[in-house]
Tab-separated table of C-alpha atoms in Angstrom:
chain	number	residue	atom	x	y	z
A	1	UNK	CA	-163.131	-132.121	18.487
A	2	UNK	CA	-163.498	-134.726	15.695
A	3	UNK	CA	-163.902	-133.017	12.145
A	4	UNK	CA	-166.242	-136.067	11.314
A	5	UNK	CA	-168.869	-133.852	13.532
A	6	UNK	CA	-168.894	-130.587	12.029
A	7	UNK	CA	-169.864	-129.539	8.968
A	8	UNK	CA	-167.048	-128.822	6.419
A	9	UNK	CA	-167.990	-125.599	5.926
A	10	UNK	CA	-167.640	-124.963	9.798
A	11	UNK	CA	-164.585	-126.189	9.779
A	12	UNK	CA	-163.022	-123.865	7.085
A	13	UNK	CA	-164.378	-120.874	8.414
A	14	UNK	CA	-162.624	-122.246	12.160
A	15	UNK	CA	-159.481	-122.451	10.466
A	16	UNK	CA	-160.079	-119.320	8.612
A	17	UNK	CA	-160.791	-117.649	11.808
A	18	UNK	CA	-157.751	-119.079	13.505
A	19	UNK	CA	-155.351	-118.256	11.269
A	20	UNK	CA	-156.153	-114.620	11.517
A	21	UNK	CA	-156.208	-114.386	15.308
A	22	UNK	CA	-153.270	-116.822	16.139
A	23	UNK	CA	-150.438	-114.670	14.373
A	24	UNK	CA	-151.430	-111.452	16.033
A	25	UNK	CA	-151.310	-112.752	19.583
A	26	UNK	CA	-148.477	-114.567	18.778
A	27	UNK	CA	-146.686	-111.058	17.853
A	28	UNK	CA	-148.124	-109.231	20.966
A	29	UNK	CA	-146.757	-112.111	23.081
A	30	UNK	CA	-142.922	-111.718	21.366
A	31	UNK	CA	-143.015	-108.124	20.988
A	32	UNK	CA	-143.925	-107.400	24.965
A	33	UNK	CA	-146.596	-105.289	23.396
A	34	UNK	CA	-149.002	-107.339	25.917
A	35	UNK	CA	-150.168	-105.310	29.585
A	36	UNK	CA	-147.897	-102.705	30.729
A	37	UNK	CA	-144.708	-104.412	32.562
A	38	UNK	CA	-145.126	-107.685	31.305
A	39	UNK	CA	-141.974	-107.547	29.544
A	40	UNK	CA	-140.137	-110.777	30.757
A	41	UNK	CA	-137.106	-109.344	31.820
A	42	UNK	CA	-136.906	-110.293	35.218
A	43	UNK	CA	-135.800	-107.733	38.264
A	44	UNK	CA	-132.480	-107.271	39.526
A	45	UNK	CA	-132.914	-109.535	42.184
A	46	UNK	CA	-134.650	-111.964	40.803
A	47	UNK	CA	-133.544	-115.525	42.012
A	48	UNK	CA	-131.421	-116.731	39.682
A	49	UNK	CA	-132.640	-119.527	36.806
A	50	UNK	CA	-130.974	-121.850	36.017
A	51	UNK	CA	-130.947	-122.014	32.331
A	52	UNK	CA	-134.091	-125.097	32.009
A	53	UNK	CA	-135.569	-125.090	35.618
A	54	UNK	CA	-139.316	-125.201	34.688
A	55	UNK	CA	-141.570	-127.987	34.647
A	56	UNK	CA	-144.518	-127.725	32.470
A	57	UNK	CA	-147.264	-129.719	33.800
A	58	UNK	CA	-149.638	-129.408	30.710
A	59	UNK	CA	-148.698	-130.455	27.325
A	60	UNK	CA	-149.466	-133.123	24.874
A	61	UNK	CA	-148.010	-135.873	22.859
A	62	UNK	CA	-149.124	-136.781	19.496
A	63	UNK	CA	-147.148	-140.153	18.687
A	64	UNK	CA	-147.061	-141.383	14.996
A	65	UNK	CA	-148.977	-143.939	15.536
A	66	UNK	CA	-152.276	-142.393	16.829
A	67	UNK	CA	-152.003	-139.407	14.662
A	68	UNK	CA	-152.310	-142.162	11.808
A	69	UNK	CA	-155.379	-143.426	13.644
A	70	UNK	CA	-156.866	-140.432	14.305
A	71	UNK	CA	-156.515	-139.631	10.762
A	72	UNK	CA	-158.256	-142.853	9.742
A	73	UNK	CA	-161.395	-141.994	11.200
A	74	UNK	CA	-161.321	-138.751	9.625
A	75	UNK	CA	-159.860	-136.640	12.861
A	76	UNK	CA	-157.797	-133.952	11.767
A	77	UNK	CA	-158.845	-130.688	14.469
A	78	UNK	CA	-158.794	-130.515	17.758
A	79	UNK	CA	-160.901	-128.289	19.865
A	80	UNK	CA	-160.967	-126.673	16.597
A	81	UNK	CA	-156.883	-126.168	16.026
A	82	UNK	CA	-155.330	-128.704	13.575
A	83	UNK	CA	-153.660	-131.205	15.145
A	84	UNK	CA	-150.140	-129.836	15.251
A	85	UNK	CA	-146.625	-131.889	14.916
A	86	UNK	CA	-145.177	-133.527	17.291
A	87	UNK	CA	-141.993	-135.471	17.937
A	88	UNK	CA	-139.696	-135.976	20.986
A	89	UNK	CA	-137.049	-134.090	19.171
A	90	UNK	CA	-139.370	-131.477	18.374
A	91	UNK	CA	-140.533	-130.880	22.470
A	92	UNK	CA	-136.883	-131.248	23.888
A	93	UNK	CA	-136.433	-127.874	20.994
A	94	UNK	CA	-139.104	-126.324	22.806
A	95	UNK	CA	-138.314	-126.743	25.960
A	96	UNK	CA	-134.666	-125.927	25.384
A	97	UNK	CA	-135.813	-122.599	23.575
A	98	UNK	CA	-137.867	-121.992	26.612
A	99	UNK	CA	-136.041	-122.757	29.699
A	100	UNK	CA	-137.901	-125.932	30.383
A	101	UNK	CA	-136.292	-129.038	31.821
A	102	UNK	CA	-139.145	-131.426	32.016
A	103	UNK	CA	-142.536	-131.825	30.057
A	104	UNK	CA	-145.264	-133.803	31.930
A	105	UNK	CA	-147.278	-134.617	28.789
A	106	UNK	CA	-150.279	-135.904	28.369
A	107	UNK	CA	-153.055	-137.133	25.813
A	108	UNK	CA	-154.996	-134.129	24.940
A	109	UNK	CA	-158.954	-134.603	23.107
A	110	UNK	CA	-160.308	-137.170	21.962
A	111	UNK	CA	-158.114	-139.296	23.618
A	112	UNK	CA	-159.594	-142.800	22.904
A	113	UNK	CA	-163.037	-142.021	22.800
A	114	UNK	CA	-163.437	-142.023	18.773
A	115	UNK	CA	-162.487	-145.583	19.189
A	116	UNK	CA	-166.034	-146.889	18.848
A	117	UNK	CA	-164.838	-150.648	20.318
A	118	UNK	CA	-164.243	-151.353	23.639
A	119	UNK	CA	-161.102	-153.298	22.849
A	120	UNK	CA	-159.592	-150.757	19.834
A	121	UNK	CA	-159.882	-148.125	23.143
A	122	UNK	CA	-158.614	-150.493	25.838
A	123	UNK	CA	-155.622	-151.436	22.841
A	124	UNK	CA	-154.713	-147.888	22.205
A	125	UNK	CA	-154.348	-147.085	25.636
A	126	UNK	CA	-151.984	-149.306	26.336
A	127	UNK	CA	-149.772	-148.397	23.534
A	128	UNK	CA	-149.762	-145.150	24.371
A	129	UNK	CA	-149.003	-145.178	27.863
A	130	UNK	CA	-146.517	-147.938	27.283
A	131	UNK	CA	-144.940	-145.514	24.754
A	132	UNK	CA	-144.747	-142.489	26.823
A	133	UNK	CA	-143.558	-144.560	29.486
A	134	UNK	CA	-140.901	-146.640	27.947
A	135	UNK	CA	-139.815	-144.366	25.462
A	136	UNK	CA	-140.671	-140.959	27.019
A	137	UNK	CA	-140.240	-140.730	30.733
A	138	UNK	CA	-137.957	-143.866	31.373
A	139	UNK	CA	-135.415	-143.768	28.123
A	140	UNK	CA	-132.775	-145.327	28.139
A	141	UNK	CA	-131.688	-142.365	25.619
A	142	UNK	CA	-128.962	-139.806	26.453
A	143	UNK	CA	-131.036	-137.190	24.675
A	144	UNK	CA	-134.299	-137.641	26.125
A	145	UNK	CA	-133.398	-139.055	29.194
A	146	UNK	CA	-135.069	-136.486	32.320
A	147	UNK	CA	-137.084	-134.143	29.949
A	148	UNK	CA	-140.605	-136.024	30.183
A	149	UNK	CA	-143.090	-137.210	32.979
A	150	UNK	CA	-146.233	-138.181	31.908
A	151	UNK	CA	-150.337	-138.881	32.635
A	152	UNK	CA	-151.896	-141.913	31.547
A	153	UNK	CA	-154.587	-142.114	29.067
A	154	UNK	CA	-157.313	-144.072	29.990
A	155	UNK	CA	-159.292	-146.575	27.919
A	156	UNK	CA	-162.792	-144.431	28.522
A	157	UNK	CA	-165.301	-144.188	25.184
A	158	UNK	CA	-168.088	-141.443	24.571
A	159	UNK	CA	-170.379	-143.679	26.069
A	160	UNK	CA	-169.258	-144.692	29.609
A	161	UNK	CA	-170.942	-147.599	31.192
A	162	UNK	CA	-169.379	-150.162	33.517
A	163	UNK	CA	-166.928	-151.898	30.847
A	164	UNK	CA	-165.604	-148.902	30.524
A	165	UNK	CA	-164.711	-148.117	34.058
A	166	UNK	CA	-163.532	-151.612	34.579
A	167	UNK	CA	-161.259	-151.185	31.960
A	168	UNK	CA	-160.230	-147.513	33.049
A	169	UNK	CA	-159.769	-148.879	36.618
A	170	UNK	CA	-156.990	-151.771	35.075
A	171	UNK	CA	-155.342	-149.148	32.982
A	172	UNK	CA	-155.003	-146.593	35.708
A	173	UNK	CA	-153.014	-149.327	38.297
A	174	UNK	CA	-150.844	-150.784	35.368
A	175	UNK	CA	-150.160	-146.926	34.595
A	176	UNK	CA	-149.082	-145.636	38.100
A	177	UNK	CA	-147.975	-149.233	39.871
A	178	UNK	CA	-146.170	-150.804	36.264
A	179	UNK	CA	-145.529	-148.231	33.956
A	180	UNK	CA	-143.885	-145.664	36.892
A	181	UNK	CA	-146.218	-142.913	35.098
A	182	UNK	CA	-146.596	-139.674	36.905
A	183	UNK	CA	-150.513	-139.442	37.429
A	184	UNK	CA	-153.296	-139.873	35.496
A	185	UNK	CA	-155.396	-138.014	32.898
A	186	UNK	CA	-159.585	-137.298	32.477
A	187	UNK	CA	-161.338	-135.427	30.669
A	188	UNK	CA	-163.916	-132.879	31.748
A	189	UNK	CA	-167.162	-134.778	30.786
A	190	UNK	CA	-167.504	-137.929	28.392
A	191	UNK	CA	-170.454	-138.135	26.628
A	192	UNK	CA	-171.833	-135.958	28.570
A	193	UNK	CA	-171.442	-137.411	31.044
A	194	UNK	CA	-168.837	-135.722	34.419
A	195	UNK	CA	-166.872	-137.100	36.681
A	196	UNK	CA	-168.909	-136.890	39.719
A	197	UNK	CA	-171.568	-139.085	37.652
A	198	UNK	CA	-171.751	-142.580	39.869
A	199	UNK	CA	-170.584	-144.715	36.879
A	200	UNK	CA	-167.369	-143.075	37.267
A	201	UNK	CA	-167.510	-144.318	41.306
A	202	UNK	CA	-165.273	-147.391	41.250
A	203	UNK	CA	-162.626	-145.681	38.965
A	204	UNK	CA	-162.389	-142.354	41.696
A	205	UNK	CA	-162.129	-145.384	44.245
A	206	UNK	CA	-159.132	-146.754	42.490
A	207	UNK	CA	-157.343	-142.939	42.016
A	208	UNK	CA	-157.858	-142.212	45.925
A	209	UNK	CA	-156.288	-145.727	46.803
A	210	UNK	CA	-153.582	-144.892	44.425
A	211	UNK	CA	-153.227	-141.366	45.594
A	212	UNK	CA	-153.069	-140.665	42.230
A	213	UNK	CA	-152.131	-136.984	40.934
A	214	UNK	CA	-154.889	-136.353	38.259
A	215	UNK	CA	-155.009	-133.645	35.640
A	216	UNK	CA	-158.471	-132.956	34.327
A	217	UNK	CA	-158.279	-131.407	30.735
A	218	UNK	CA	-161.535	-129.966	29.058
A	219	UNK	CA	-163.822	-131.946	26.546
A	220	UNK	CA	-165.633	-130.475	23.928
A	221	UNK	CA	-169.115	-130.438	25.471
A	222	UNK	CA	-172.122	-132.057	23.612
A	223	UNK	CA	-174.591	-129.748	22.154
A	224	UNK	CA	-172.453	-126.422	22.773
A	225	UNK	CA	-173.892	-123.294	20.890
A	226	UNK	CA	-172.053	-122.761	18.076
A	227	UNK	CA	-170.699	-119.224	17.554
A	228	UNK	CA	-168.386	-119.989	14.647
A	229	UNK	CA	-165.777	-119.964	16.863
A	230	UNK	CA	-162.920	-122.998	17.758
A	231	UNK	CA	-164.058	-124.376	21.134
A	232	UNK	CA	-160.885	-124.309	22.444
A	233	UNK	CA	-161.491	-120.145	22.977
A	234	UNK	CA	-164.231	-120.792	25.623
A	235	UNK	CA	-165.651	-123.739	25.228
A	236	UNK	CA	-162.885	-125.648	27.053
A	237	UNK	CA	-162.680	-123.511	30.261
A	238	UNK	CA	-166.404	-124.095	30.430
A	239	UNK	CA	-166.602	-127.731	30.199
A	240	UNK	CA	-163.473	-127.646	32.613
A	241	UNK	CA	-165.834	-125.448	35.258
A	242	UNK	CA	-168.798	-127.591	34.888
A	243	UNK	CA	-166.658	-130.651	35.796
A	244	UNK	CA	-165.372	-129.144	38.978
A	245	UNK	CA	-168.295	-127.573	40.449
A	246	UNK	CA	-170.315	-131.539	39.441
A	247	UNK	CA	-167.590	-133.084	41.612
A	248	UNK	CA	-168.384	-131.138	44.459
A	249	UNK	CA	-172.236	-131.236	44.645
A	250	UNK	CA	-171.823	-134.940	44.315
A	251	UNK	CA	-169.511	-135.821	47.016
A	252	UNK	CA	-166.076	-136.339	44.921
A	253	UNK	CA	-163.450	-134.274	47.084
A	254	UNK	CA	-165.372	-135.588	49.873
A	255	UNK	CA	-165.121	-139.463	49.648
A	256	UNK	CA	-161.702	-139.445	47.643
A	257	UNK	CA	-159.447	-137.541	49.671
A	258	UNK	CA	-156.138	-138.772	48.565
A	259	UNK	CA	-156.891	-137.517	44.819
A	260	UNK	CA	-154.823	-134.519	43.904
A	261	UNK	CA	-156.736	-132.416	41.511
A	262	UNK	CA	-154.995	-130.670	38.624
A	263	UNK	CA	-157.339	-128.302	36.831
A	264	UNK	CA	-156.449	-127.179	33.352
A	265	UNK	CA	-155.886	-123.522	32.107
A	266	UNK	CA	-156.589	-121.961	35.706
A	267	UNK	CA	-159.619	-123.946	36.073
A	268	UNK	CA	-161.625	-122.583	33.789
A	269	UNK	CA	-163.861	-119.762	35.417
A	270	UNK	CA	-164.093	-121.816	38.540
A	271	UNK	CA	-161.603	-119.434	40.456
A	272	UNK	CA	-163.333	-116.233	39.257
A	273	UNK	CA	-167.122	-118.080	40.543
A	274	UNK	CA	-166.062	-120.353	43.189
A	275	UNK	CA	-168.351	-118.615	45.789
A	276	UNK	CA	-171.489	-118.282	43.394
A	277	UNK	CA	-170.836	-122.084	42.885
A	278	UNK	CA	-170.224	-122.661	46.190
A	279	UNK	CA	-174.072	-121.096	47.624
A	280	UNK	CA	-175.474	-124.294	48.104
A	281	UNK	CA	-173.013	-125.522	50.462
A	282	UNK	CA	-174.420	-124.150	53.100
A	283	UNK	CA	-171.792	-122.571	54.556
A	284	UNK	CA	-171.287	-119.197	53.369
A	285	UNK	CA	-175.052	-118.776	53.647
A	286	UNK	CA	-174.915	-119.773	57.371
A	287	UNK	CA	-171.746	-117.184	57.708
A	288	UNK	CA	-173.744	-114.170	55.905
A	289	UNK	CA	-177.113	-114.767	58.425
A	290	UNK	CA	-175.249	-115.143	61.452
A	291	UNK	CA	-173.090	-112.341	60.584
A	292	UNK	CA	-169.526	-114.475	61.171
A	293	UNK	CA	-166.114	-113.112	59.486
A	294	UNK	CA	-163.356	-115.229	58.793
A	295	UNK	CA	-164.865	-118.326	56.897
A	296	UNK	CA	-164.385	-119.185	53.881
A	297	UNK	CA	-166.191	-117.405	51.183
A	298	UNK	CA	-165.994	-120.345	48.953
A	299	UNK	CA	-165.704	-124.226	48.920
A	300	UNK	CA	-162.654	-125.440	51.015
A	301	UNK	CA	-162.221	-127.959	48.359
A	302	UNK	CA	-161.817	-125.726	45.256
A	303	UNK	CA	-158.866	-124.437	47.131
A	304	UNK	CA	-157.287	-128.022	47.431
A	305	UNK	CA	-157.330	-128.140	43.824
A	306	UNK	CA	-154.016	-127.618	41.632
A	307	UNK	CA	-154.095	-124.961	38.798
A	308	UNK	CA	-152.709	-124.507	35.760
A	309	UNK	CA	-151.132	-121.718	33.844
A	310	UNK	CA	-151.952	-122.891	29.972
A	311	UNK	CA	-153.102	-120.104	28.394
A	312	UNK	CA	-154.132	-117.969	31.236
A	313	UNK	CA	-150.849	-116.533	32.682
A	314	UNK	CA	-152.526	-113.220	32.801
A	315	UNK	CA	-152.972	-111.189	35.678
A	316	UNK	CA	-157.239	-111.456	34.953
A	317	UNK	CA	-156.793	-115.106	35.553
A	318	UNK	CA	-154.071	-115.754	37.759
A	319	UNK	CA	-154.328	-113.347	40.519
A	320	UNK	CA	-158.203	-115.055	40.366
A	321	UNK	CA	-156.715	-118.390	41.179
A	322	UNK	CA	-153.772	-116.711	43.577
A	323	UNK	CA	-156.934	-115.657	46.011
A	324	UNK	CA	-158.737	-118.696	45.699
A	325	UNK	CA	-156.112	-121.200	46.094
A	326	UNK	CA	-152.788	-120.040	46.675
A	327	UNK	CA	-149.449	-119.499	44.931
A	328	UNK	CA	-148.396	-122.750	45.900
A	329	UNK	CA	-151.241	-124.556	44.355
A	330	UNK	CA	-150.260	-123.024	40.794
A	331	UNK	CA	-147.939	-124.936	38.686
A	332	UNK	CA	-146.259	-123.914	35.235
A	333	UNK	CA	-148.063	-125.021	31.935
A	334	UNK	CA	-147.811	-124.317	27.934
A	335	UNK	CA	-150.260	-126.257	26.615
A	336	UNK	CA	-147.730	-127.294	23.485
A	337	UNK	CA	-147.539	-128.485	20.755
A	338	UNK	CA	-151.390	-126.755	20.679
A	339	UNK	CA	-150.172	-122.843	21.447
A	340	UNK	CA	-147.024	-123.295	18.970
A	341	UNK	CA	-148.205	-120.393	17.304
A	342	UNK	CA	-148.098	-118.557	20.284
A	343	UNK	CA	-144.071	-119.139	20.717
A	344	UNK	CA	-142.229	-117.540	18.195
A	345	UNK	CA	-138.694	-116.553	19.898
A	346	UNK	CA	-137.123	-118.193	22.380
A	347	UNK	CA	-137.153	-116.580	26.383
A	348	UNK	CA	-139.322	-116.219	28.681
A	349	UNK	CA	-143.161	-118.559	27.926
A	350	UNK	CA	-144.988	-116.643	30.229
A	351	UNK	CA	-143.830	-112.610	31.139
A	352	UNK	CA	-147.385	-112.124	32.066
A	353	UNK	CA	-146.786	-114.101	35.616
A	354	UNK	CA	-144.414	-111.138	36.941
A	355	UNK	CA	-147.863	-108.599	37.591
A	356	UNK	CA	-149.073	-112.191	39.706
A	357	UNK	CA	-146.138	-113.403	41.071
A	358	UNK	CA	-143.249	-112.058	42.928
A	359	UNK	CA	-139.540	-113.390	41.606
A	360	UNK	CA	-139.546	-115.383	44.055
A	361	UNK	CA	-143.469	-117.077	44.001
A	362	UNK	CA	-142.513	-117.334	40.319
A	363	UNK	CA	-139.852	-119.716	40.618
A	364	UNK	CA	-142.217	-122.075	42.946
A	365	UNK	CA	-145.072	-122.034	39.982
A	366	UNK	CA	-142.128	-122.607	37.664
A	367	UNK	CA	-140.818	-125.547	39.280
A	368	UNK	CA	-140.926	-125.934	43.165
A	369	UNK	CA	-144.312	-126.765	43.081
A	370	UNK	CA	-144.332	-129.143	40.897
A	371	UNK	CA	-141.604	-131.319	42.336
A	372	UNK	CA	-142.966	-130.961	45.407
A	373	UNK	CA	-146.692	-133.068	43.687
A	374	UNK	CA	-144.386	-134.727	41.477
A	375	UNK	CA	-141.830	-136.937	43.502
A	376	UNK	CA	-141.185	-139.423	41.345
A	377	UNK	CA	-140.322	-136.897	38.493
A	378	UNK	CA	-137.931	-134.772	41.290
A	379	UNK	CA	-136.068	-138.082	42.384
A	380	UNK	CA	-135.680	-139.331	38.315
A	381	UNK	CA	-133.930	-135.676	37.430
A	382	UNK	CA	-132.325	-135.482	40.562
A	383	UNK	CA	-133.823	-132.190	41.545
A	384	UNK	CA	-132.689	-129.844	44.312
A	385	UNK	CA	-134.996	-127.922	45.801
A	386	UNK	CA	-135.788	-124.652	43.923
């Protein structure tokens, strides 16, 4: 969220707010103190890890450069979190502290969008995904070399209109077909605007003929009621939710087939409403008045879609997305640099998955899964399977 749209005194009380809550979660998370038997220590026969074996499919980069610009037009919070430090030598500590091998990073809010020129957005876009791509996922450097994938930005503005999709539609084949970048990442909503809006028609075209992998992270919505509270809390998963359930009543899923969907942070509440959102189509009513059993009690397409675990590896969210979905349509996420506060000492991100997932189903989230929607990243570090 840009601090240029919130009053200061908003923002200080955020912070305020933040500060306090952060630490204590943080302290539950290290201490175990979180549900009973979440307390990361994995059974006896457990498959073993392998030291760094998990991909993390959602985390950000914040390159020098556009922290400078988003500074410059007076963007210091995100969703309502400061925007934290970042550095390739600070992520490969992370993931080494955490048992991850590879980071698939991405640009998180506001992307380009504060970029009020057509040109500035289409600019920064470039540089970023040439960055992550040259100097992130294909390095020539010992040290980074096989510890990032990445999703390309694209060069979309608060106000979409055709430009802007033209643009977005160059950016996204230069990014997968040039730049070798691992998929592609949208935002919830732009403006207002989602993704099954028809302006956003000729870019979906261009993702299904690239059979793009695309990982939708949440926007901060327009207009949201404010409850003094950062965004991020509950804001996100709702914008997230809204997105999905517009790109089913208008067709997306439908018409672009080769998209793969990744959903941030579990989807939102879609899992835990996918049959209330899926009433109008048509088929679960028809099921309920003609008395069948066996159909499916929500859209076939929300369980096509790819979830996350940022933020939500608890059992309320993930055995939710398990019975929509699938174990293997759950893949690993931290959501870092964002949730630093979150990891204090090093082990395991994420003890909560063990009341989910079995030992086994864990190390598929972990990292199975994702190679197996992530080729290019499996063949580039050489991955056996898991």
């Amino acid at each position: 969220m840009a601090a240029t749209g919130r009053a200061e005194s908003r923002g200080m009380r955020r912070r305020g707010l933040l500060k306090a809550a952060l630490p204590l979660g943080a302290a539950a998370t290290a201490l175990g103190t979180g549900p009973a038997g979440a307390t990361g220590t994995a059974p006896a026969h457990a498959p073993a890890r392998r030291g760094r074996d998990r991909i993390d499919v959602h985390c950000h980069l914040i390159p020098d450069f556009y922290r400078r610009s988003l500074a410059a037009h007076g963007i210091t919070e995100i969703g309502g979190v400061p925007v934290p430090a970042w550095s390739p030598t600070l992520a490969v500590s992370f993931m080494n502290r955490y048992g991850i091998q590879t980071q698939v990073v991405s640009v998180s809010e506001p992307g380009v969008t504060y970029l009020s020129s057509a040109k500035d957005r289409v600019a920064m876009a470039q540089r970023l995904n040439t960055y992550t791509s040259r100097d992130l996922i294909h390095t020539a450097s010992a040290h980074l070399k096989g510890r990032f994938g990445g999703f390309a930005v694209l060069p979309l503005g608060g106000t979409v209109d055709e430009q802007d999709v033209s643009h977005a539609v160059t950016e996204a084949r230069r990014a997968v077909r040039d730049l070798k970048m691992d998929g592609v990442g949208l935002f919830s909503s732009y403006g207002g605007k989602y993704l099954g809006d028809p302006v956003f028609a000729p870019l979906m075209k261009a993702l299904d003929d690239l059979g793009a992998m695309v990982f939708i992270h949440p926007a901060t919505p327009q207009g949201y009621p404010d409850l003094g509270l950062p965004p991020f809390l509950y804001e996100f998963t709702f914008d997230t939710t809204r997105a999905l359930v517009n790109m089913l009543y208008k067709g997306v899923y439908q018409r672009y087939p080769r998209i793969r969907w990744l959903a941030a942070h579990a989807g939102g509440t879609l899992p835990y409403i996918s049959y209330r959102t899926s009433l109008l189509t048509l088929t679960p009513a028809i099921a309920q008045q003609v008395g069948a059993a066996g159909l499916d009690d929500s859209s076939p397409h929300f369980r096509k879609l790819f979830y996350d675990t940022a933020l939500s590896p608890a059992p309320q969210a993930m055995k939710s997305v398990r019975e929509l979905a699938g174990t293997e349509h759950v893949l690993f996420a931290t959501d870092w640099p964002f949730t630093s506060a979150l990891f204090l000492t090093a082990g395991d991100p994420a003890p909560q998955l063990d009341e989910t997932f079995s030992p086994t189903e864990r190390l598929a989230v972990e990292r199975s899964n994702a190679l197996a929607q992530f080729p290019a990243l499996a063949a580039r570090i050489r991955a056996e399977p898991a």
